[in-house]
Amino acid sequence: MIPRSNIRNIGISAHIDSGKTTLSERILFYTGRIYKIEEVRGGGSGATMDFMELEGERGITITSAATTCTWNDTQINLIDTPGHVDFTIEVERSLRVLDGAIMVLCAVAGVQSQSLTVDRQMKRYRIPRIAFINKMDRLGANPFSVVQALRDKLNLNPLLLQYPIGSEQTFEGVIDLIEMTAHYFAGENGEQRLILPIPENLREQAQEAREKLLDLLSMFSDTIMEKLLDGEAVPQALMWETIRKATLSLQLTPVLMGSAFKNKGVQNLLDGIAHYLPSPNEREVVQAIDSQTQASVTVDCHPDNPLLALAFKITDEDTGQLTYTRLYSGTLRQGDTVKNSRTGKRVRIDWCGCTLTTDKR
Ligand code: GDP
């Protein structure tokens, strides 16, 4: 049983063609949900796929609403956020379900029109995000100008956590600026992550980039500031903790990079999801509408409080209707009778994938 503090309910947002489908597929591969990566698309063909298409093509059981995978001791629930602007209501409904998100950006095109639309929605729902600069292998890839665009166009405070090793066709991996190690990806699908010392020719740049990272972090932690002033080493755990808190309060956006298509950097992104994005426990209150008075109310996310849940997707299965539900407060068990606030009717929960409860804090 995975403790709730190790659950991440996340979505992936991206401008069309920046690699959301490829990245989703790689995440499922590295977490063992699918066993083979088939190259169905050549880089840059423009084809897109959502989870449903993936499901059809690969004959695997993932759904368009949500899919679960496990990375080390973290359970990642990947919730599909429709990216198309026409589906704004659907997008907004799924945003209410997320605790965090990955913003995929193309290393060449940077911040594009749909990134702007989704950014506004993400800010409105106060969703903490990690930026993933994808397509680092492409001609013209420039992660530093993407970081600048995050600052200029989206008004975010990006925190570059990696330095690239090689560029464009020679992109080999990344330097982790917290651990100060070089990460290379080997094996047919990059499944072996090799952690090695930083190559001699990049030491100076990596050191400079780390100093910038620490400078920015010192604005969020007095302890880091003191350690820097005293010339002491800053412990890794303190850096992780500071980044996590600043990400959750939307004051920083951690930036990672890689090439989903070339299988480089996805494992580091999975580590980043576990380190920097919140668990459902970190959501203390939620805003809801009282169905009787129509007044806006603030609900405490607690297992002993009345049930408050959002049905965010309904699918018809052979066995009956399946409702994907996000629980905010209370506990939901098989056999319970709950009130549908839209219809006012009471419904019995015939089957429940698991007993859902909000954690006691
Ligand atoms: P989506 O529209 O955001 O879901 O993007 P896709 O995952 O369908 O990718 C769009 C195109 O970009 C496809 O042809 C992919 O093969 C290609 N692509 C995805 N990731 C990368 C990458 O890291 N490098 C390169 N060169 N191409 C990529």
XYZ file of N, CA and C in Angstrom, residues 3-176:
522
model
N 1.683 4.979 0.729
C 1.087 6.043 1.549
C 0.671 7.229 0.677
N -0.368 7.912 1.131
C -0.902 8.993 0.293
C 0.128 10.109 0.049
N 1.080 10.232 1.002
C 2.095 11.274 0.807
C 3.002 10.950 -0.384
N 2.953 9.695 -0.870
C 3.777 9.322 -2.029
C 2.968 9.303 -3.325
N 1.754 9.834 -3.294
C 0.937 9.873 -4.518
C 1.080 11.242 -5.189
N 1.177 11.224 -6.498
C 1.198 12.480 -7.248
C 0.094 12.406 -8.306
N -0.880 13.299 -8.206
C -1.930 13.388 -9.228
C -1.531 14.507 -10.176
N -1.023 14.126 -11.327
C -0.466 15.171 -12.196
C -1.014 15.098 -13.619
N -0.868 16.195 -14.314
C -1.239 16.251 -15.721
C -0.046 16.730 -16.525
N -0.138 16.583 -17.841
C 0.929 17.087 -18.713
C 0.299 18.100 -19.650
N 0.844 19.302 -19.656
C 0.298 20.299 -20.575
C 1.362 20.617 -21.617
N 0.919 20.870 -22.821
C 1.890 21.125 -23.886
C 1.215 21.781 -25.072
N 1.965 22.569 -25.780
C 1.504 23.059 -27.082
C 1.562 21.849 -28.018
N 0.631 21.773 -28.945
C 0.585 20.621 -29.844
C 1.947 20.407 -30.513
N 2.358 19.157 -30.588
C 3.594 18.776 -31.277
C 4.860 18.935 -30.442
N 4.739 19.378 -29.194
C 5.983 19.535 -28.429
C 6.431 18.235 -27.770
N 5.597 17.195 -27.872
C 6.065 15.877 -27.432
C 5.327 15.297 -26.236
N 4.105 15.781 -25.982
C 3.335 15.278 -24.832
C 3.068 13.770 -24.957
N 2.647 13.333 -26.143
C 2.328 11.912 -26.321
C 3.581 11.062 -26.174
N 4.659 11.499 -26.813
C 5.912 10.747 -26.737
C 6.361 10.657 -25.278
N 6.285 11.772 -24.579
C 6.714 11.785 -23.182
C 5.822 10.878 -22.324
N 4.498 10.943 -22.538
C 3.577 10.086 -21.765
C 3.944 8.630 -21.971
N 4.214 8.307 -23.237
C 4.553 6.923 -23.577
C 5.858 6.500 -22.879
N 6.844 7.390 -22.909
C 8.131 7.069 -22.257
C 7.940 6.913 -20.756
N 7.096 7.729 -20.150
C 6.836 7.619 -18.708
C 6.250 6.234 -18.417
N 5.316 5.804 -19.268
C 4.713 4.484 -19.067
C 5.749 3.377 -19.265
N 6.685 3.613 -20.160
C 7.740 2.628 -20.407
C 8.687 2.535 -19.201
N 9.209 3.679 -18.767
C 10.196 3.638 -17.672
C 9.586 3.208 -16.343
N 8.266 3.366 -16.204
C 7.635 2.922 -14.956
C 7.096 1.499 -15.096
N 7.399 0.855 -16.219
C 7.045 -0.555 -16.389
C 5.600 -0.814 -16.781
N 4.865 0.235 -17.185
C 3.472 0.006 -17.596
C 3.389 -0.532 -19.025
N 4.335 -0.168 -19.873
C 4.416 -0.781 -21.199
C 5.847 -1.273 -21.373
N 6.010 -2.272 -22.184
C 7.296 -2.948 -22.214
C 8.118 -2.685 -23.456
N 7.523 -2.005 -24.392
C 8.241 -1.830 -25.635
C 7.957 -0.445 -26.192
N 8.985 0.211 -26.665
C 8.761 1.484 -27.338
C 8.868 1.217 -28.829
N 7.791 1.465 -29.519
C 7.853 1.260 -30.968
C 7.906 2.619 -31.630
N 8.779 2.729 -32.594
C 8.869 4.029 -33.253
C 7.817 4.122 -34.341
N 6.660 4.605 -33.966
C 5.588 4.698 -34.949
C 5.628 6.012 -35.701
N 6.389 6.955 -35.147
C 6.438 8.265 -35.796
C 7.885 8.683 -35.981
N 8.192 9.258 -37.077
C 9.533 9.819 -37.257
C 9.549 11.180 -36.593
N 10.688 11.617 -36.071
C 10.766 12.908 -35.399
C 10.216 14.025 -36.274
N 9.237 14.733 -35.767
C 8.736 15.911 -36.473
C 7.694 15.636 -37.540
N 7.075 14.438 -37.538
C 6.077 14.144 -38.567
C 4.774 14.898 -38.329
N 4.590 15.385 -37.101
C 3.385 16.159 -36.808
C 2.224 15.300 -36.337
N 2.388 13.972 -36.326
C 1.302 13.114 -35.875
C 1.096 13.290 -34.378
N -0.147 13.227 -33.942
C -0.385 13.308 -32.503
C -1.184 12.101 -32.053
N -1.037 11.781 -30.810
C -1.765 10.654 -30.241
C -2.178 11.003 -28.843
N -3.354 10.614 -28.449
C -3.677 10.762 -27.041
C -3.679 9.366 -26.434
N -4.032 9.275 -25.156
C -3.947 7.978 -24.483
C -4.812 6.925 -25.187
N -5.969 7.363 -25.681
C -6.869 6.405 -26.327
C -6.217 5.806 -27.559
N -5.566 6.672 -28.329
C -4.903 6.174 -29.536
C -3.772 5.244 -29.158
N -3.046 5.635 -28.106
C -1.953 4.790 -27.635
C -2.494 3.426 -27.253
N -3.623 3.449 -26.571
C -4.234 2.221 -26.097
C -4.558 1.308 -27.263
N -5.171 1.900 -28.287
C -5.533 1.116 -29.467
C -4.307 0.549 -30.152
N -3.294 1.388 -30.318
C -2.117 0.958 -31.063
C -1.304 -0.090 -30.338
N -1.198 0.069 -29.029
C -0.319 -0.826 -28.275
C -1.066 -1.972 -27.608
N -2.408 -1.947 -27.676
C -3.163 -3.007 -27.018
C -2.924 -3.029 -25.523
N -2.820 -1.866 -24.929
C -2.582 -1.842 -23.495
C -3.743 -1.150 -22.801
N -3.887 -1.447 -21.516
C -5.017 -0.890 -20.811
C -4.647 0.414 -20.128
N -4.747 1.477 -20.854
C -4.652 2.788 -20.219
C -5.875 3.530 -20.710
N -6.297 4.515 -19.996
C -7.536 5.154 -20.407
C -7.259 6.611 -20.729
N -8.237 7.224 -21.373
C -8.049 8.627 -21.712
C -8.221 9.505 -20.480
N -8.763 8.957 -19.402
C -9.025 9.793 -18.228
C -7.861 9.814 -17.259
N -7.366 8.648 -16.929
C -6.303 8.589 -15.930
C -5.592 7.258 -16.035
N -4.312 7.279 -15.782
C -3.564 6.033 -15.752
C -2.550 6.114 -14.616
N -2.306 4.962 -14.015
C -1.454 4.941 -12.832
C -0.143 4.241 -13.130
N 0.952 4.772 -12.633
C 2.218 4.068 -12.754
C 3.067 4.338 -11.516
N 4.084 3.518 -11.324
C 4.872 3.641 -10.095
C 6.335 3.861 -10.423
N 6.920 4.852 -9.800
C 8.341 5.158 -9.970
C 8.981 5.082 -8.588
N 9.886 4.126 -8.380
C 10.447 3.850 -7.046
C 9.292 3.717 -6.049
N 9.235 4.567 -5.023
C 8.119 4.401 -4.080
C 7.036 5.461 -4.281
N 6.976 6.039 -5.480
C 5.956 7.070 -5.750
C 4.927 6.553 -6.751
N 3.652 6.729 -6.412
C 2.599 6.372 -7.369
C 2.213 7.627 -8.135
N 2.381 7.562 -9.448
C 2.054 8.728 -10.271
C 0.739 8.453 -11.002
N -0.268 9.253 -10.700
C -1.534 9.140 -11.428
C -1.513 10.216 -12.509
N -1.407 9.746 -13.737
C -1.302 10.661 -14.867
C -2.714 10.941 -15.373
N -3.150 12.168 -15.207
C -4.523 12.511 -15.583
C -4.472 13.247 -16.908
N -5.250 12.767 -17.855
C -5.156 13.362 -19.178
C -5.830 14.727 -19.198
N -5.055 15.736 -19.560
C -5.623 17.080 -19.679
C -5.731 17.391 -21.163
N -6.952 17.444 -21.685
C -7.089 17.734 -23.112
C -6.424 19.068 -23.409
N -5.588 19.082 -24.433
C -4.794 20.272 -24.670
C -5.458 21.279 -25.585
N -6.453 20.837 -26.348
C -6.993 21.702 -27.383
C -7.826 22.835 -26.805
N -7.586 24.030 -27.306
C -8.291 25.195 -26.757
C -9.813 25.079 -26.845
N -10.310 24.339 -27.847
C -11.762 24.194 -27.998
C -12.394 23.471 -26.820
N -11.594 22.700 -26.117
C -12.159 21.899 -25.033
C -11.914 22.560 -23.691
N -12.011 23.881 -23.676
C -11.619 24.600 -22.472
C -12.355 24.137 -21.219
N -13.662 23.852 -21.352
C -14.414 23.448 -20.151
C -13.872 22.126 -19.641
N -13.606 21.237 -20.599
C -13.060 19.940 -20.205
C -11.670 20.100 -19.576
N -10.894 21.017 -20.154
C -9.556 21.275 -19.608
C -9.702 21.773 -18.174
N -10.608 22.717 -17.976
C -10.744 23.298 -16.643
C -11.222 22.266 -15.632
N -12.101 21.360 -16.083
C -12.573 20.318 -15.166
C -11.393 19.443 -14.744
N -10.559 19.080 -15.703
C -9.449 18.206 -15.326
C -8.424 18.947 -14.471
N -8.326 20.265 -14.644
C -7.370 21.010 -13.827
C -7.739 20.986 -12.348
N -9.034 20.896 -12.080
C -9.479 20.872 -10.680
C -9.085 19.572 -9.993
N -8.713 18.590 -10.801
C -8.372 17.282 -10.269
C -6.872 17.192 -9.963
N -6.094 18.027 -10.602
C -4.632 17.913 -10.505
C -4.064 18.542 -9.235
N -2.983 17.930 -8.740
C -2.224 18.574 -7.664
C -0.973 19.233 -8.228
N -0.569 18.820 -9.428
C 0.637 19.378 -10.031
C 0.650 19.051 -11.516
N 1.593 19.641 -12.237
C 1.642 19.383 -13.677
C 3.052 19.516 -14.234
N 3.230 18.904 -15.400
C 4.474 19.066 -16.157
C 4.121 19.922 -17.365
N 4.902 20.945 -17.582
C 4.677 21.796 -18.756
C 5.758 21.420 -19.769
N 5.351 20.792 -20.868
C 6.329 20.380 -21.877
C 6.521 21.519 -22.872
N 7.782 21.844 -23.132
C 8.084 22.919 -24.089
C 9.069 22.374 -25.107
N 8.973 22.862 -26.318
C 9.928 22.430 -27.338
C 11.192 23.294 -27.181
N 12.359 22.630 -27.217
C 13.626 23.354 -27.005
C 13.916 24.349 -28.124
N 13.244 24.189 -29.272
C 13.464 25.113 -30.385
C 12.385 26.205 -30.354
N 11.124 25.809 -30.259
C 10.022 26.776 -30.362
C 9.745 27.503 -29.050
N 10.094 26.905 -27.916
C 9.913 27.555 -26.613
C 8.469 27.730 -26.214
N 8.133 28.928 -25.723
C 6.767 29.190 -25.253
C 5.895 29.537 -26.460
N 4.890 28.684 -26.739
C 4.027 28.892 -27.909
C 2.612 29.280 -27.469
N 1.738 29.525 -28.460
C 0.423 30.081 -28.128
C -0.363 29.255 -27.110
N -0.386 27.918 -27.293
C -1.173 27.121 -26.338
C -0.529 27.095 -24.956
N 0.814 27.301 -24.913
C 1.466 27.352 -23.594
C 0.906 28.535 -22.818
N 0.609 29.627 -23.543
C 0.083 30.827 -22.894
C -1.318 30.582 -22.333
N -2.181 29.937 -23.163
C -3.554 29.659 -22.717
C -3.546 28.765 -21.485
N -2.786 27.643 -21.580
C -2.781 26.699 -20.466
C -2.159 27.352 -19.233
N -1.154 28.194 -19.452
C -0.503 28.868 -18.326
C -1.510 29.683 -17.520
N -2.391 30.381 -18.244
C -3.403 31.195 -17.543
C -4.299 30.301 -16.691
N -4.703 29.149 -17.290
C -5.591 28.250 -16.551
C -4.872 27.651 -15.338
N -3.620 27.265 -15.538
C -2.855 26.663 -14.445
C -2.693 27.650 -13.289
N -2.460 28.913 -13.635
C -2.289 29.916 -12.588
C -3.606 30.118 -11.840
N -4.716 30.118 -12.621
C -6.024 30.332 -11.995
C -6.305 29.239 -10.959
N -5.927 28.013 -11.279
C -6.182 26.904 -10.344
C -4.997 26.671 -9.404
N -4.005 27.545 -9.445
C -2.833 27.488 -8.570
C -2.164 26.112 -8.587
N -1.852 25.634 -9.781
C -1.238 24.315 -9.914
C 0.282 24.447 -10.035
N 1.021 23.869 -9.084
C 2.484 23.921 -9.165
C 2.978 23.117 -10.361
N 4.024 23.622 -10.993
C 4.487 22.958 -12.221
C 5.990 22.780 -12.286
N 6.373 21.758 -13.055
C 7.763 21.585 -13.460
C 7.768 21.829 -14.966
N 8.755 22.563 -15.467
C 8.864 22.710 -16.918
C 9.840 21.656 -17.434
N 9.468 21.002 -18.528
C 10.368 20.030 -19.160
C 10.650 20.513 -20.577
N 11.906 20.880 -20.818
C 12.282 21.343 -22.160
C 12.633 20.104 -22.978
N 11.747 19.773 -23.901
C 11.892 18.547 -24.704
C 12.581 18.864 -26.040
N 12.884 17.843 -26.780
C 13.486 17.964 -28.122
C 14.859 18.636 -28.075
N 15.619 18.316 -27.021
C 16.966 18.888 -26.895
C 17.895 18.405 -28.006
N 17.506 17.351 -28.711
C 18.330 16.808 -29.797
C 18.109 17.554 -31.109
N 17.116 18.449 -31.150
C 16.798 19.077 -32.439
C 17.735 20.222 -32.792
N 17.885 20.415 -34.087
C 18.699 21.519 -34.581
C 18.094 22.834 -34.068
N 18.913 23.666 -33.481
C 18.418 24.958 -32.980
C 17.929 24.894 -31.539
N 18.066 23.726 -30.889
C 17.614 23.615 -29.490
C 18.417 24.562 -28.609
N 17.715 25.340 -27.800
C 18.416 26.260 -26.908
C 17.657 26.400 -25.590
N 18.034 25.589 -24.600
C 17.278 25.602 -23.331
C 17.345 26.949 -22.623
N 18.457 27.678 -22.843
C 18.604 28.952 -22.124
C 17.619 29.998 -22.650
N 17.350 29.966 -23.970
C 16.366 30.940 -24.459
C 14.945 30.512 -24.066
N 14.723 29.200 -23.878
C 13.391 28.776 -23.397
C 13.196 29.276 -21.952
N 14.252 29.179 -21.156
C 14.173 29.663 -19.767
C 13.863 31.166 -19.762
N 14.514 31.889 -20.655
C 14.269 33.340 -20.750
C 12.815 33.616 -21.155
N 12.286 32.786 -22.073
C 10.895 32.978 -22.517
C 9.911 32.679 -21.389
N 10.262 31.728 -20.515
C 9.373 31.431 -19.375
C 9.274 32.671 -18.480
N 10.405 33.360 -18.381
C 10.456 34.572 -17.570
C 9.693 35.706 -18.266
N 10.009 35.922 -19.551
C 9.466 37.081 -20.260
C 8.005 36.915 -20.667
N 7.668 35.726 -21.192
C 6.317 35.589 -21.755
C 5.308 35.091 -20.720
N 5.770 34.261 -19.777
C 4.813 33.701 -18.814
C 4.971 34.304 -17.422
N 5.958 35.172 -17.302
C 6.160 35.842 -16.023
C 6.398 34.850 -14.877
N 7.073 33.743 -15.178
C 7.378 32.749 -14.152
C 8.790 33.006 -13.630
N 9.135 32.330 -12.557
C 10.479 32.444 -11.997
C 11.159 31.086 -12.202
N 11.750 30.864 -13.397
C 12.291 29.534 -13.693
C 13.575 29.238 -12.933
N 13.734 27.994 -12.519
C 14.918 27.572 -11.771
C 15.567 26.431 -12.542
N 16.659 26.748 -13.223
C 17.319 25.746 -14.064
C 18.070 24.746 -13.180
N 17.632 23.487 -13.205
C 18.224 22.470 -12.319
C 19.241 21.592 -13.032
N 19.346 21.782 -14.356
C 20.262 20.936 -15.129
C 21.037 21.771 -16.132
N 22.197 21.239 -16.509
C 22.995 21.870 -17.565
C 23.170 20.819 -18.653
N 22.962 21.189 -19.936
C 23.026 20.149 -20.977
C 24.446 19.653 -21.262
N 24.559 18.379 -21.597
C 25.843 17.822 -22.047
C 25.704 17.625 -23.557
N 26.444 18.388 -24.318
C 26.326 18.341 -25.777
C 25.087 19.106 -26.213
N 24.950 19.322 -27.515
C 23.754 20.024 -27.974
C 23.325 19.477 -29.327
N 22.058 19.724 -29.649
C 21.452 19.257 -30.897
C 21.760 17.773 -31.098
N 22.323 17.402 -32.273
C 22.532 15.957 -32.528
C 23.481 15.309 -31.525
N 24.325 16.124 -30.898
C 25.293 15.532 -29.961
C 24.821 15.641 -28.505
N 23.540 15.948 -28.310
C 23.009 16.015 -26.941
C 23.099 14.623 -26.306
N 23.842 14.542 -25.187
C 24.096 13.220 -24.601
C 23.405 12.983 -23.275
N 23.137 14.070 -22.566
C 22.548 13.907 -21.236
C 22.574 15.226 -20.500
N 22.488 15.167 -19.179
C 22.405 16.409 -18.401
C 23.305 16.346 -17.171
N 23.716 17.532 -16.723
C 24.421 17.618 -15.439
C 23.381 18.007 -14.400
N 23.283 17.226 -13.352
C 22.371 17.545 -12.255
C 23.078 18.574 -11.371
